[in-house]
Amino acid sequence: MKEYRTIAEISGPLVFVEKTEAVGYGELVHISLADGTTKRGQVLDTSKDMVVVQVFEGTAGIDKSSGVKFLGETVKINVSKDMLGRILSGSGEPIDGGPPIIPEKRIEITGAAINPWARDSPSEWIQTGISTIDGMNTLVRGQKLPVFSGSGLPHNEIALQIARQAKVVGKEEEEFAVVFAAMGITHEEAQQFIKDFERTGALKRAVIFLNLADDPAIERLITPRMALTSAEYLAFEQDMHILVILTDMTNYCEALRQIGAAREEVPGRRGYPGYLYTDLATIYERAGRIKGKKGSITQIPIISMPDDDITHPIPDLSAYITEGQQVLDRNLHRKGIYPPLNPLDSLSRLMRLGIGEGLTRGDHDQVANQLYAAYAEGNDLRGLVAIVGKESLSERDRKFLEFAEMFENEFIRQGRDEERGIEETLKIAWRLLSTLPKGVLVKIDRETMEKYYPKEQAAPKKEPSEKKEETPVEKKKVTPVKERVVKE
Amino acid sequence: MIENSDESGAKDGAGEIYRVAGPVVTAIGLKPRMYDVVFVGEESLMGEVIGLVREKTIIQVYEDTTGVKPGEEVVDTGKPLVLELGPGLLSSIYDGIQRPLPVLREKMGDYVERGVTAPGLDREKSWNFVPSIQEGDQINGGAIIGTVQESEHMEHRILAPTDAEGTVQSIKEGGYGVEDVVCTLDNGKNLKMMQTWPVRVPRPYKEKLMPEIPLITGQRVLDTFFPLAKGGTAAIPGGFGTGKTVTQHQLSKWSDAKIVVYVGCGERGNEMTEVLTEFPELEDPWTGAPLMQRTILIANTSNMPVAAREASVYTGVTIAEYFRDMGYHVSLMADSTSRWAEAMREISSRLEEMPGEEGYPAYLSARLSEFYERAGRVTALSGSEGSVSIIGAVSPPGGDFSEPITQGTLRIVKVFWALDTKLRERRHFPAINWLTSYSLYLSTLEDWFTKEVAPDFLRLRGWAMAVLQKEAELQEIVQLVGSDALPEEQRLTLEVARMLREIILQQNAYHKVDTYSDIKRQYILLQSIKKFSDLATRLIPLGISVEVIAGLNSKLLLSKVKYEEKFDEELDRALNKMEDEFKNLEAST
Ligand SMILES: Nc1ncnc2c1ncn2[C@@H]1O[C@H](COP(=O)(O)OP(=O)(O)OP(=O)(O)O)[C@@H](O)[C@H]1O
Ligand SMILES: [Mg+2]
């Protein structure tokens, strides 16, 4: 393989090489430095005059005399079932001191699009044990459902709680694994995940890719693709159900912005490249189910919203691609409510494919709609109360105001290890709804009311009912985790 | 097939790659025309010429260019991107350049790999051609020469190419493939069931007609408040998750178009799967046949190549026009036109063109109007009447309608269905803002509504709009002083407005009954609310409080009638109850 010493220019993360033979678009590049180290990169633009290379490990230390080799192939990853239980770098090298991974296959990490005709419709709902999710924004196997968060909010705890508790009721025996990709998060955060995986025994069934805050930024462009390529292999060739956690996608986007700036591209909104949507789609769309395959890929990307701004291009474009979003709310967090998931901003587009008669329960959809409407109305009234005082509210409005309070404290709020079954979630829902006049429950049709409206009088007092709900849960708390560990 | 019009020295349309930058490839040594289809590199990736700069040819490639090298060959076909039009289109699913996705899956497996071509129409299949003209007949371009029954309810009318004119010398009948000659004219022209048409060129018609017939969609807020005409144009802008796709799916399912072309342009794979799994199970409300039989899907998802995404809306609208020319009413959904515009922007920025607003190319608004201009109700060349209605979703960044695509679209379309994030948050669906949305077809559709629904339909609509307007004004006061401070009449207005919102405007797409609302029933529901309002208005001066009126059982009954399978029965029950309750109230004073 020919080594060129024809670097013409180095600019940010980019290296411009001239007088090469024909180089393929997207080819993998090795750059060897005077000190003997090698950096890796990828061809971004190739012509007869000049080849532009983006360097994953950063261009520090590269000079015009560095040697450049074009490897004639694109970026690939070695995959095998032995990846389970391993910790790899952001570019797929083992960093846990274990042996190299004996590849069963080498796969290009770019990943082609799944033919829409080959996709199978996601239909199995995942019980996360978290009421706001299961009750109002149900997660479905094969869905891509990000968590939108902000600095200091407990997105990691929630992601971990989901990873611990997630199960498809009645199918607990199926092979499942977590693929975890860290991009630019701190050591501490990464440890939080790894420790928790260790504690619950999930580590054995996890593949971990780590690009941490002090790792090269441009490497973040390949980390999620490495992770998803492994996930696809495990899901569609090894029949496993894979939960992919990507954190933090905001750091990924920053890396992309850096490349755009270095190439002097015309920037789009707030300096992000105009192709951010398309680029993110090539990550998020790598989730789902395929006809005739047993496995599945469910994605939970974590995205921190700069300034808690959901209209920022990163969360905004993400939500335009993903199948909904779970949004953390700083106000709920300040009130001390965990999980501070705001159902009003949140959405699960695939929810209705997984719920209903025979799946969760016949009333689920309508109950969820009614909860939304009622909580939204109560929440709006809070603003009004601040201005005009509670006294000027009508009786009806007061009921909604109280509903909003109860809803946050009894439905949203739950323990970090509390796992609620769907029946329990719906029971709480009906109990809260029945504190409202029957006449306002317009989202629920007559049949459903007749069948599910609680027969006994509603218990409007909070204290006793809350206790009642929590006791059985406390008992349940550890068992599911243990069970899973033992079985596997 | 390739017409070689090139007389210069360049050898038979072959050149070589000079540069590869993502989906844009620059070639040298070619003498193509704009929009010629070319094959690029060793794997013969399909592309289209989009720029000619001095000796360089700029090509957008419809497939992933990873691994493609400078120096590889580029071949010019000398032909523009054309579609294959003929029997077999219905219930198909194509990518943005009319490659059938089921065929691609057979050839390359579950992922869309590259370098594979597949014809748009099945060559193996035989169709039973029934002529509708005879030897000796004089025909002109675009005439209907025969029919093929594609499915029980779908008659595919075979059109002569638009440039075919002459006397029929011979015509066949029976089972033929799409490429077999079924008719010969005296000038030697051979007609087949299949014809081709360049995607970027609108198909001709005789004349445009006034948009006087509504496209009935079964969605109350659309039909009653902001109706679209057959042959009209509508935009649905809205932030993420506000209901663009659901609304377009609803229109595809329930609207009274004969044919639906659905373009998934840069959107989600699973949404296409949803259509593919749901539609074959659903019944076409107008014929009872499986809904898929009237549907054509173009699926170029967000992660499929952007150049093919750019082409996908043209593919969709060309197919729509073809069915229009048979004398059918076609509706075309484009979800989302923003992704289409972004594809243009992506390509344009790789060309290093001068960017316009927000980086979009300067020709953006021209492209938008050319596209929507292809809608219309027309007399086709064949003499029959058909229409293409275009409904375009717009996905404004941050949900902010002031951006170029939304604004550019609003300058063109006649109906604006504004989706609202605030409404979405409280699960008011469809989240169409009734204060900012509009339809400019109301006056041209007036006759139809008056004749086909009820003479006072539009008056009733006007009343409802006025109540909703009033509500918005009153809400501002309530925000300052609370509703307690309002006089009773105004509180009644708020109550009636709430009924209008909850009963009429809101409609659950996923409720088995509520998902479709017959236009007559829309009218009856509205009338019932008006009646409730009138009765209540009479009682207020008698000292009956709004609180009491709002708590009436009949009001609750009325609010749930829309969910009832036995609509008429339940409505009668509600109305009778209403009479009784109001009578009793009046007696009590
Ligand atoms: N008419 C409706 N009835 C019931 N639910 C609806 C309706 N319209 C929208 N929804 C709800 O809103 C969700 C989002 O709708 P949809 O997918 O159409 O949004 P969108 O505007 O296309 O978003 P994006 O731009 O991200 O694609 C749906 O999954 C559904 O839960
Ligand atoms: Mg959509």
Short mmCIF file of C-alpha atoms in Angstrom, two decimals, chain A residues 22-27 44-49 72 74 108 110-122 136-137 142-144 148 232 236 263 265-269 273-275 277-278 281-283 285-293 310-311 315-325 343-350 352-353 365-366 368-369 372-373 376-377 380 383-384 387-388 391-397 438-447 449, chain B residues 16-23 28 64-71 93 100-106 108-113 238-242 244-245 253 265-274 276-278 299-306 309 339 342 345-346 349-350 352-353 355 358-359 394-399 424-429 478-485 491 495 498 502 506 508 510-512 547 555-557 559-560 562-565 570 573:
data_model
loop_
_atom_site.label_atom_id
_atom_site.label_comp_id
_atom_site.label_asym_id
_atom_site.label_seq_id
_atom_site.Cartn_x
_atom_site.Cartn_y
_atom_site.Cartn_z
CA ALA A 22 -7.58 7.56 -7.30
CA VAL A 23 -8.98 7.35 -3.78
CA GLY A 24 -12.50 6.16 -3.04
CA TYR A 25 -15.10 8.30 -1.31
CA GLY A 26 -15.47 7.25 2.34
CA GLU A 27 -12.23 5.23 2.40
CA LEU A 44 -14.83 13.19 2.89
CA ASP A 45 -14.18 14.49 -0.58
CA THR A 46 -12.04 13.02 -3.34
CA SER A 47 -10.96 14.41 -6.67
CA LYS A 48 -8.12 14.19 -9.08
CA ASP A 49 -6.44 17.18 -7.41
CA GLY A 72 -8.95 0.89 -0.03
CA THR A 74 -14.35 1.81 4.30
CA GLU A 108 -19.12 -1.68 7.22
CA THR A 110 -22.21 3.08 7.54
CA GLY A 111 -25.12 0.68 7.29
CA ALA A 112 -27.50 0.74 4.35
CA ALA A 113 -31.13 1.75 4.78
CA ILE A 114 -33.57 -0.99 5.66
CA ASN A 115 -35.86 -1.47 2.69
CA PRO A 116 -39.24 -0.14 3.92
CA TRP A 117 -40.85 -3.17 2.34
CA ALA A 118 -38.69 -5.44 4.51
CA ARG A 119 -39.71 -3.74 7.74
CA ASP A 120 -42.09 -5.42 10.07
CA SER A 121 -44.48 -3.34 12.09
CA PRO A 122 -43.46 -2.99 15.75
CA MET A 136 -49.22 7.60 28.44
CA ASN A 137 -46.26 7.16 26.12
CA GLY A 142 -38.35 -1.70 17.55
CA GLN A 143 -39.11 1.91 18.38
CA LYS A 144 -36.64 4.77 18.53
CA PHE A 148 -34.74 14.77 26.01
CA GLU A 232 -27.83 -5.05 13.90
CA PHE A 236 -30.85 -9.64 12.90
CA ARG A 263 -14.92 22.54 5.55
CA GLU A 265 -19.68 24.82 4.52
CA VAL A 266 -22.63 27.17 4.50
CA PRO A 267 -24.05 26.51 7.96
CA GLY A 268 -27.73 25.86 8.62
CA ARG A 269 -29.61 26.91 11.75
CA PRO A 273 -24.73 21.72 8.99
CA GLY A 274 -27.69 21.78 6.63
CA TYR A 275 -27.50 18.00 6.39
CA TYR A 277 -31.37 15.97 9.64
CA THR A 278 -30.19 13.47 7.04
CA ALA A 281 -31.59 9.90 10.23
CA THR A 282 -28.81 7.51 9.22
CA ILE A 283 -28.41 6.80 12.92
CA GLU A 285 -33.48 4.90 11.41
CA ARG A 286 -31.26 1.96 12.34
CA ALA A 287 -33.93 0.64 14.65
CA GLY A 288 -36.92 -1.54 14.09
CA ARG A 289 -37.96 -4.98 13.10
CA ILE A 290 -37.44 -6.92 9.90
CA LYS A 291 -39.88 -9.38 8.44
CA GLY A 292 -38.85 -12.93 9.12
CA LYS A 293 -36.24 -12.01 11.74
CA ILE A 310 -36.70 21.95 22.79
CA THR A 311 -36.67 24.06 19.63
CA PRO A 315 -33.71 17.99 19.82
CA ASP A 316 -35.92 19.50 17.14
CA LEU A 317 -34.48 17.55 14.23
CA SER A 318 -34.18 14.44 16.37
CA ALA A 319 -37.86 14.54 17.24
CA TYR A 320 -38.65 14.94 13.56
CA ILE A 321 -36.97 11.58 12.97
CA THR A 322 -37.61 9.52 16.07
CA GLU A 323 -40.92 7.97 16.94
CA GLY A 324 -41.66 10.35 19.76
CA GLN A 325 -39.72 11.63 22.72
CA PRO A 343 -46.19 13.71 29.57
CA LEU A 344 -47.47 16.82 27.81
CA ASP A 345 -44.30 17.37 25.81
CA SER A 346 -43.69 13.66 25.49
CA LEU A 347 -45.06 11.42 22.81
CA SER A 348 -44.84 7.84 21.70
CA ARG A 349 -46.00 7.55 18.14
CA LEU A 350 -45.96 3.78 18.13
CA ARG A 352 -51.19 2.62 19.73
CA LEU A 353 -49.60 -0.29 17.84
CA ASP A 365 -55.88 4.60 24.70
CA GLN A 366 -58.87 6.56 25.91
CA ALA A 368 -54.31 8.13 28.24
CA ASN A 369 -56.07 10.74 26.11
CA TYR A 372 -53.50 14.32 28.91
CA ALA A 373 -56.46 16.57 28.41
CA ALA A 376 -53.09 19.98 30.44
CA GLU A 377 -56.18 21.83 31.55
CA ASP A 380 -52.95 25.79 32.38
CA GLY A 383 -50.95 30.19 35.50
CA LEU A 384 -54.37 31.71 35.92
CA ILE A 387 -52.93 35.98 38.64
CA VAL A 388 -56.51 35.89 39.81
CA GLU A 391 -61.29 32.05 44.56
CA SER A 392 -62.15 33.32 41.10
CA LEU A 393 -62.05 29.84 39.68
CA SER A 394 -65.22 27.96 38.94
CA GLU A 395 -65.93 24.71 40.72
CA ARG A 396 -65.02 22.84 37.57
CA ASP A 397 -61.67 24.60 37.28
CA LYS A 438 -68.10 12.40 35.04
CA GLY A 439 -69.36 14.91 32.51
CA VAL A 440 -65.91 16.21 31.68
CA LEU A 441 -64.52 12.83 30.69
CA VAL A 442 -65.40 13.42 27.06
CA LYS A 443 -62.46 11.49 25.65
CA ILE A 444 -63.86 8.24 26.93
CA ASP A 445 -66.75 6.66 25.10
CA ARG A 446 -69.84 5.31 26.79
CA GLU A 447 -68.92 1.65 26.44
CA MET A 449 -66.99 4.21 30.86
CA GLU B 16 -14.84 9.87 -16.30
CA ILE B 17 -15.26 10.91 -12.70
CA TYR B 18 -13.29 13.90 -11.61
CA ARG B 19 -14.55 14.37 -8.07
CA VAL B 20 -16.82 12.65 -5.52
CA ALA B 21 -18.32 14.57 -2.61
CA GLY B 22 -21.19 12.65 -1.08
CA PRO B 23 -24.15 12.44 -3.42
CA ILE B 28 -15.34 15.31 -17.29
CA ASP B 64 -24.72 5.88 -1.94
CA THR B 65 -21.35 6.83 -3.42
CA THR B 66 -19.08 5.26 -0.80
CA GLY B 67 -16.02 3.74 -2.45
CA VAL B 68 -16.51 5.48 -5.78
CA LYS B 69 -13.22 6.84 -7.16
CA PRO B 70 -12.09 9.57 -9.51
CA GLY B 71 -11.20 8.10 -12.87
CA ILE B 93 -44.53 0.70 -3.43
CA PRO B 100 -40.28 -1.30 -6.85
CA LEU B 101 -39.19 -2.00 -3.28
CA PRO B 102 -40.40 -5.60 -3.24
CA VAL B 103 -38.23 -6.32 -6.29
CA LEU B 104 -35.26 -4.60 -4.69
CA ARG B 105 -35.71 -6.77 -1.62
CA GLU B 106 -35.74 -9.89 -3.76
CA MET B 108 -30.58 -7.41 -2.57
CA GLY B 109 -32.13 -8.54 0.68
CA ASP B 110 -33.44 -6.51 3.58
CA TYR B 111 -31.26 -3.47 3.01
CA VAL B 112 -31.27 -1.16 0.03
CA GLU B 113 -27.82 -1.74 -1.41
CA GLY B 238 -46.58 21.89 11.97
CA GLY B 239 -43.78 21.16 14.37
CA PHE B 240 -42.77 17.61 15.11
CA GLY B 241 -45.50 15.34 16.35
CA THR B 242 -48.35 17.74 15.68
CA LYS B 244 -49.08 15.99 9.72
CA THR B 245 -48.62 12.33 8.97
CA LYS B 253 -57.87 6.43 3.96
CA CYS B 265 -40.32 11.98 1.27
CA GLY B 266 -37.47 11.83 3.73
CA GLU B 267 -39.64 10.54 6.57
CA ARG B 268 -39.75 7.41 8.73
CA GLY B 269 -39.47 3.82 7.57
CA ASN B 270 -41.98 2.58 10.12
CA GLU B 271 -44.62 4.97 8.84
CA MET B 272 -44.41 3.31 5.45
CA THR B 273 -44.69 -0.08 7.10
CA GLU B 274 -47.77 1.16 8.88
CA LEU B 276 -48.36 -1.24 4.10
CA THR B 277 -49.80 -3.27 6.96
CA GLU B 278 -52.94 -1.21 7.55
CA ALA B 299 -41.17 5.62 -0.04
CA ASN B 300 -37.86 7.39 0.05
CA THR B 301 -37.20 7.46 3.76
CA SER B 302 -34.94 9.91 5.59
CA ASN B 303 -31.94 7.60 5.46
CA MET B 304 -32.27 6.72 1.79
CA PRO B 305 -30.21 8.76 -0.69
CA VAL B 306 -31.10 12.45 -0.79
CA ARG B 309 -35.59 12.02 -2.21
CA ARG B 339 -37.41 17.23 3.46
CA GLU B 342 -33.70 20.15 2.29
CA ARG B 345 -30.42 22.50 -0.24
CA GLU B 346 -28.03 19.65 0.41
CA SER B 349 -24.57 23.38 -1.13
CA ARG B 350 -22.37 20.59 -2.50
CA GLU B 352 -21.23 25.48 -3.90
CA GLU B 353 -24.08 27.52 -5.36
CA PRO B 355 -27.25 30.17 -1.09
CA GLU B 358 -31.35 29.88 5.33
CA GLY B 359 -29.05 28.21 2.85
CA VAL B 394 -44.35 21.23 5.90
CA SER B 395 -42.00 20.63 8.82
CA PRO B 396 -40.76 24.01 10.00
CA PRO B 397 -37.66 23.96 12.21
CA GLY B 398 -38.65 24.65 15.79
CA GLY B 399 -42.29 24.77 14.68
CA ARG B 424 -51.04 18.90 20.48
CA GLU B 425 -49.82 19.16 24.05
CA ARG B 426 -53.36 18.95 25.33
CA ARG B 427 -54.17 16.20 22.87
CA HIS B 428 -56.59 18.33 20.92
CA PHE B 429 -56.48 16.29 17.69
CA VAL B 478 -60.47 35.25 31.59
CA GLN B 479 -56.68 35.14 31.70
CA LEU B 480 -56.77 38.47 33.51
CA VAL B 481 -59.76 38.23 35.78
CA GLY B 482 -60.92 34.61 35.88
CA SER B 483 -64.13 33.24 34.41
CA ASP B 484 -66.16 34.12 37.49
CA ALA B 485 -66.08 37.74 36.50
CA ARG B 491 -69.95 32.13 30.11
CA GLU B 495 -69.43 26.61 27.17
CA ARG B 498 -66.03 24.16 24.38
CA GLU B 502 -64.72 18.86 21.91
CA GLN B 506 -61.60 17.16 17.90
CA ASN B 508 -59.81 10.74 17.21
CA TYR B 510 -57.76 5.94 16.11
CA HIS B 511 -61.30 5.53 17.33
CA LYS B 512 -63.09 2.94 15.24
CA GLU B 547 -73.16 25.90 35.66
CA LYS B 555 -74.80 17.68 26.89
CA LEU B 556 -72.75 14.70 27.95
CA LEU B 557 -74.79 12.44 25.68
CA SER B 559 -70.55 14.85 23.34
CA LYS B 560 -70.35 11.09 22.93
CA LYS B 562 -69.71 10.71 17.59
CA TYR B 563 -68.28 7.53 19.09
CA GLU B 564 -71.46 5.53 18.63
CA GLU B 565 -71.91 2.88 15.98
CA GLU B 570 -77.98 7.85 20.02
CA ARG B 573 -81.70 9.99 22.37
#
